[in-house]
Short mmCIF file of C-alpha atoms and ligand atoms in Angstrom, two decimals:
data_model
loop_
_atom_site.label_atom_id
_atom_site.label_comp_id
_atom_site.label_asym_id
_atom_site.label_seq_id
_atom_site.Cartn_x
_atom_site.Cartn_y
_atom_site.Cartn_z
CA MET W 1 -0.03 0.00 -0.08
CA ASN W 2 3.15 2.30 0.14
CA HIS W 3 2.49 3.58 -3.42
CA LEU W 4 -0.56 5.53 -2.24
CA PRO W 5 0.30 9.32 -2.38
CA GLY W 6 -1.17 10.01 1.09
CA THR W 7 0.89 7.35 2.94
CA GLY W 8 2.52 8.80 6.00
CA LYS W 9 0.83 12.23 5.55
CA THR W 10 -1.68 13.84 7.96
CA VAL W 11 -4.18 15.94 6.17
CA GLY W 12 -6.63 18.33 7.96
CA VAL W 13 -10.13 18.86 6.87
CA LEU W 14 -11.73 22.11 8.18
CA ALA W 15 -14.76 20.51 9.82
CA LEU W 16 -16.99 23.42 10.85
CA GLN W 17 -19.60 23.09 8.02
CA GLY W 18 -20.04 21.67 4.65
CA GLY W 19 -18.88 18.66 2.62
CA VAL W 20 -16.35 17.36 5.18
CA ALA W 21 -17.03 13.61 5.02
CA GLU W 22 -16.56 13.27 1.25
CA HIS W 23 -13.14 14.88 1.38
CA ALA W 24 -12.12 12.67 4.35
CA THR W 25 -13.20 9.56 2.58
CA LEU W 26 -11.37 10.45 -0.56
CA LEU W 27 -8.15 11.40 1.33
CA GLU W 28 -8.24 8.12 3.27
CA SER W 29 -8.67 6.27 0.00
CA LEU W 30 -5.27 7.82 -1.03
CA GLY W 31 -3.68 6.52 2.15
CA ALA W 32 -3.67 9.79 4.15
CA GLN W 33 -4.39 10.09 7.79
CA VAL W 34 -7.23 12.59 8.13
CA ARG W 35 -7.64 15.00 11.00
CA LEU W 36 -10.93 16.96 11.35
CA VAL W 37 -9.99 20.54 12.23
CA LYS W 38 -12.27 22.37 14.66
CA LYS W 39 -9.74 24.00 16.92
CA PRO W 40 -6.56 26.07 16.23
CA GLU W 41 -4.29 23.52 17.86
CA GLN W 42 -5.42 20.95 15.44
CA ILE W 43 -3.72 22.79 12.61
CA GLU W 44 -0.31 22.05 14.13
CA GLY W 45 1.69 19.29 12.41
CA LEU W 46 -0.48 18.97 9.47
CA ASP W 47 1.18 18.07 6.20
CA ALA W 48 -1.66 19.51 4.13
CA LEU W 49 -5.22 21.04 4.56
CA VAL W 50 -8.56 20.91 2.72
CA LEU W 51 -11.13 23.76 3.03
CA PRO W 52 -14.33 22.12 1.86
CA GLY W 53 -17.46 23.47 0.09
CA GLY W 54 -20.41 24.74 2.01
CA GLU W 55 -21.61 28.30 2.35
CA SER W 56 -18.81 30.99 2.55
CA THR W 57 -20.85 33.44 4.69
CA VAL W 58 -21.36 30.76 7.25
CA LEU W 59 -17.85 29.40 7.20
CA ASP W 60 -16.46 32.81 7.54
CA ARG W 61 -18.57 33.48 10.68
CA LEU W 62 -17.75 30.10 12.08
CA THR W 63 -13.91 30.34 11.53
CA ARG W 64 -14.07 33.67 13.42
CA LEU W 65 -16.33 32.26 16.27
CA PHE W 66 -14.03 29.28 16.73
CA GLY W 67 -10.76 31.30 16.73
CA LEU W 68 -9.52 29.75 13.61
CA ARG W 69 -9.38 32.71 11.25
CA GLN W 70 -5.89 34.02 12.21
CA PRO W 71 -4.30 30.49 12.76
CA LEU W 72 -5.58 29.56 9.28
CA ILE W 73 -4.11 32.65 7.77
CA ASP W 74 -0.78 32.01 9.52
CA ALA W 75 -0.61 28.32 8.51
CA ILE W 76 -1.62 28.82 4.89
CA GLY W 77 0.40 32.02 4.55
CA GLY W 78 3.35 30.09 6.05
CA GLY W 79 3.21 27.48 3.28
CA LEU W 80 0.87 24.72 4.42
CA PRO W 81 -0.22 23.06 1.24
CA THR W 82 -3.94 23.75 0.95
CA LEU W 83 -6.85 22.81 -1.30
CA GLY W 84 -9.96 24.95 -1.22
CA THR W 85 -13.04 23.67 -3.09
CA CYS W 86 -15.95 25.99 -3.91
CA THR W 87 -16.61 27.77 -0.56
CA GLY W 88 -12.97 26.78 0.36
CA LEU W 89 -11.88 28.66 -2.78
CA ILE W 90 -13.88 31.70 -1.72
CA MET W 91 -12.34 31.55 1.74
CA LEU W 92 -8.90 31.51 0.18
CA ALA W 93 -9.42 34.34 -2.16
CA ASP W 94 -8.04 37.83 -1.78
CA GLN W 95 -11.17 39.54 -3.08
CA VAL W 96 -14.80 38.61 -3.39
CA GLU W 97 -16.65 40.58 -6.08
CA ASP W 98 -19.97 40.49 -4.32
CA PRO W 99 -19.54 39.85 -0.61
CA ALA W 100 -22.38 39.48 1.79
CA ALA W 101 -22.47 42.42 4.35
CA GLY W 102 -19.40 42.02 6.57
CA GLN W 103 -18.13 38.93 4.70
CA GLN W 104 -14.42 38.37 5.14
CA THR W 105 -12.03 35.86 3.54
CA LEU W 106 -8.61 34.54 4.59
CA GLY W 107 -7.10 36.55 1.71
CA CYS W 108 -4.15 34.29 1.00
CA LEU W 109 -4.71 33.51 -2.77
CA GLY W 110 -4.29 36.29 -5.37
CA VAL W 111 -7.67 35.95 -7.09
CA THR W 112 -10.98 37.72 -7.26
CA VAL W 113 -14.00 35.37 -7.13
CA ARG W 114 -17.63 35.90 -7.96
CA ARG W 115 -19.92 33.91 -5.85
CA ASN W 116 -22.73 31.83 -7.30
CA ALA W 117 -21.62 32.76 -10.78
CA PHE W 118 -23.13 29.75 -12.38
CA GLY W 119 -26.66 30.56 -11.14
CA PRO W 120 -28.85 28.85 -8.63
CA GLN W 121 -28.91 25.11 -7.53
CA VAL W 122 -30.97 24.12 -10.49
CA ASN W 123 -28.06 25.07 -12.82
CA SER W 124 -25.67 22.95 -11.00
CA ALA W 125 -23.90 20.51 -13.31
CA GLU W 126 -21.53 17.64 -13.66
CA THR W 127 -18.88 17.78 -16.34
CA THR W 128 -15.36 16.76 -17.54
CA LEU W 129 -12.63 19.37 -17.53
CA SER W 130 -8.99 19.43 -18.60
CA TRP W 131 -6.62 19.82 -15.54
CA GLY W 132 -3.12 20.89 -15.42
CA LYS W 133 -0.61 23.09 -17.28
CA GLN W 134 -0.69 23.30 -21.06
CA GLY W 135 0.83 20.19 -22.69
CA ASP W 136 0.43 18.14 -19.47
CA GLN W 137 -3.24 17.89 -19.03
CA VAL W 138 -5.58 15.18 -17.77
CA ASP W 139 -9.38 14.85 -17.54
CA VAL W 140 -11.16 15.67 -14.16
CA ARG W 141 -14.76 14.81 -13.56
CA ALA W 142 -16.17 17.93 -11.73
CA ALA W 143 -19.44 18.80 -10.03
CA PHE W 144 -20.46 22.45 -9.93
CA ILE W 145 -22.95 23.45 -7.13
CA ARG W 146 -23.73 27.19 -6.87
CA ALA W 147 -20.07 27.49 -7.79
CA PRO W 148 -17.91 30.62 -7.66
CA LEU W 149 -15.92 31.83 -10.75
CA ILE W 150 -12.42 33.16 -10.63
CA VAL W 151 -12.81 36.38 -12.51
CA GLN W 152 -9.35 37.75 -11.97
CA ALA W 153 -5.96 36.01 -11.27
CA SER W 154 -2.84 37.99 -10.24
CA ALA W 155 0.60 37.38 -11.64
CA GLY W 156 2.07 34.30 -9.98
CA VAL W 157 -1.26 32.52 -10.09
CA ASP W 158 -1.23 29.57 -12.48
CA VAL W 159 -4.48 28.50 -14.14
CA LEU W 160 -5.14 24.68 -13.76
CA ALA W 161 -8.61 24.39 -15.18
CA ARG W 162 -11.29 26.29 -17.17
CA TYR W 163 -14.92 25.68 -17.83
CA ARG W 164 -16.50 27.25 -21.01
CA GLY W 165 -13.36 29.39 -21.14
CA GLU W 166 -13.69 30.71 -17.62
CA ILE W 167 -11.10 30.06 -14.88
CA VAL W 168 -12.22 27.44 -12.31
CA GLY W 169 -9.01 26.12 -10.93
CA VAL W 170 -5.70 27.82 -9.96
CA GLN W 171 -2.52 27.28 -8.01
CA GLN W 172 -0.35 29.83 -6.30
CA GLY W 173 2.57 28.39 -4.46
CA LYS W 174 1.25 25.52 -2.31
CA MET W 175 -2.29 26.70 -2.58
CA ILE W 176 -4.88 25.24 -4.93
CA GLY W 177 -8.28 26.79 -5.37
CA ILE W 178 -11.09 25.19 -7.41
CA SER W 179 -14.68 26.23 -8.05
CA PHE W 180 -15.95 22.64 -8.30
CA HIS W 181 -16.29 19.58 -6.15
CA PRO W 182 -14.12 16.53 -7.20
CA GLU W 183 -14.88 14.91 -3.99
CA LEU W 184 -18.53 14.38 -5.04
CA THR W 185 -17.59 12.62 -8.34
CA GLY W 186 -14.85 10.68 -6.66
CA ASP W 187 -12.19 12.15 -8.90
CA THR W 188 -8.81 12.05 -7.05
CA THR W 189 -6.77 14.35 -9.35
CA ALA W 190 -6.92 17.54 -7.25
CA HIS W 191 -6.35 15.66 -3.98
CA ARG W 192 -3.34 13.80 -5.47
CA HIS W 193 -2.04 17.16 -6.69
CA LEU W 194 -2.37 18.51 -3.05
CA LEU W 195 -0.59 15.41 -1.70
CA GLY W 196 2.21 15.93 -4.18
CA LEU W 197 2.73 19.40 -2.65
CA ALA W 198 2.79 18.06 0.90
N1 LIG X 201 -22.32 29.43 -3.16
C1 LIG X 201 -21.63 28.96 -2.06
C2 LIG X 201 -20.84 30.13 -1.31
O1 LIG X 201 -21.07 31.20 -1.49
C3 LIG X 201 -20.68 27.94 -2.45
C4 LIG X 201 -21.35 26.63 -2.77
C5 LIG X 201 -20.44 25.40 -2.56
O2 LIG X 201 -19.53 25.42 -1.75
N2 LIG X 201 -20.87 24.37 -3.25
O3 LIG X 201 -20.09 29.76 -0.38
#
């Protein structure tokens, strides 16, 4: 089983709200030890972190309420490999184009996102995307659920995936932000990519 990319790695999943179990299951299937993160001290010693999908206004409030906001900024800013999916991407972003009143993000990733850019729940879709840098791409099965769009990416941010020409996946240093949910389709590409950074 040593060939599994997660072997020997402890990966945190922020577990305050949203699609926590699906990420945990997928990471375990890749051999990682999963730690559910609800308290600041649970960030210590992690090899990588996943910020799951859910609802960004709620997750913002809960991270502040649980004293996790600054510890997350410190850890991610300090180079902890991190994958943010959907709400997790919004949490990572520097700027939200249309924030709810008082909504904050962790502001680690140099992108601007537009929440709910694909319309309401009824427009949610499953599709196949190309993932990776030009010339080195693989297919990824992706689910979009009230997904955000990356409307602007700063210099130093690499585009990893597009959907209908729009940016839906990026990497900056050890941070990966994606609009969609690979954990719901069972596609392991993004999580393998994260484990490769760990
Ligand atoms: N629309 C949600 C938000 O603003 C994201 C939805 C999701 O994570 N699937 O956070």
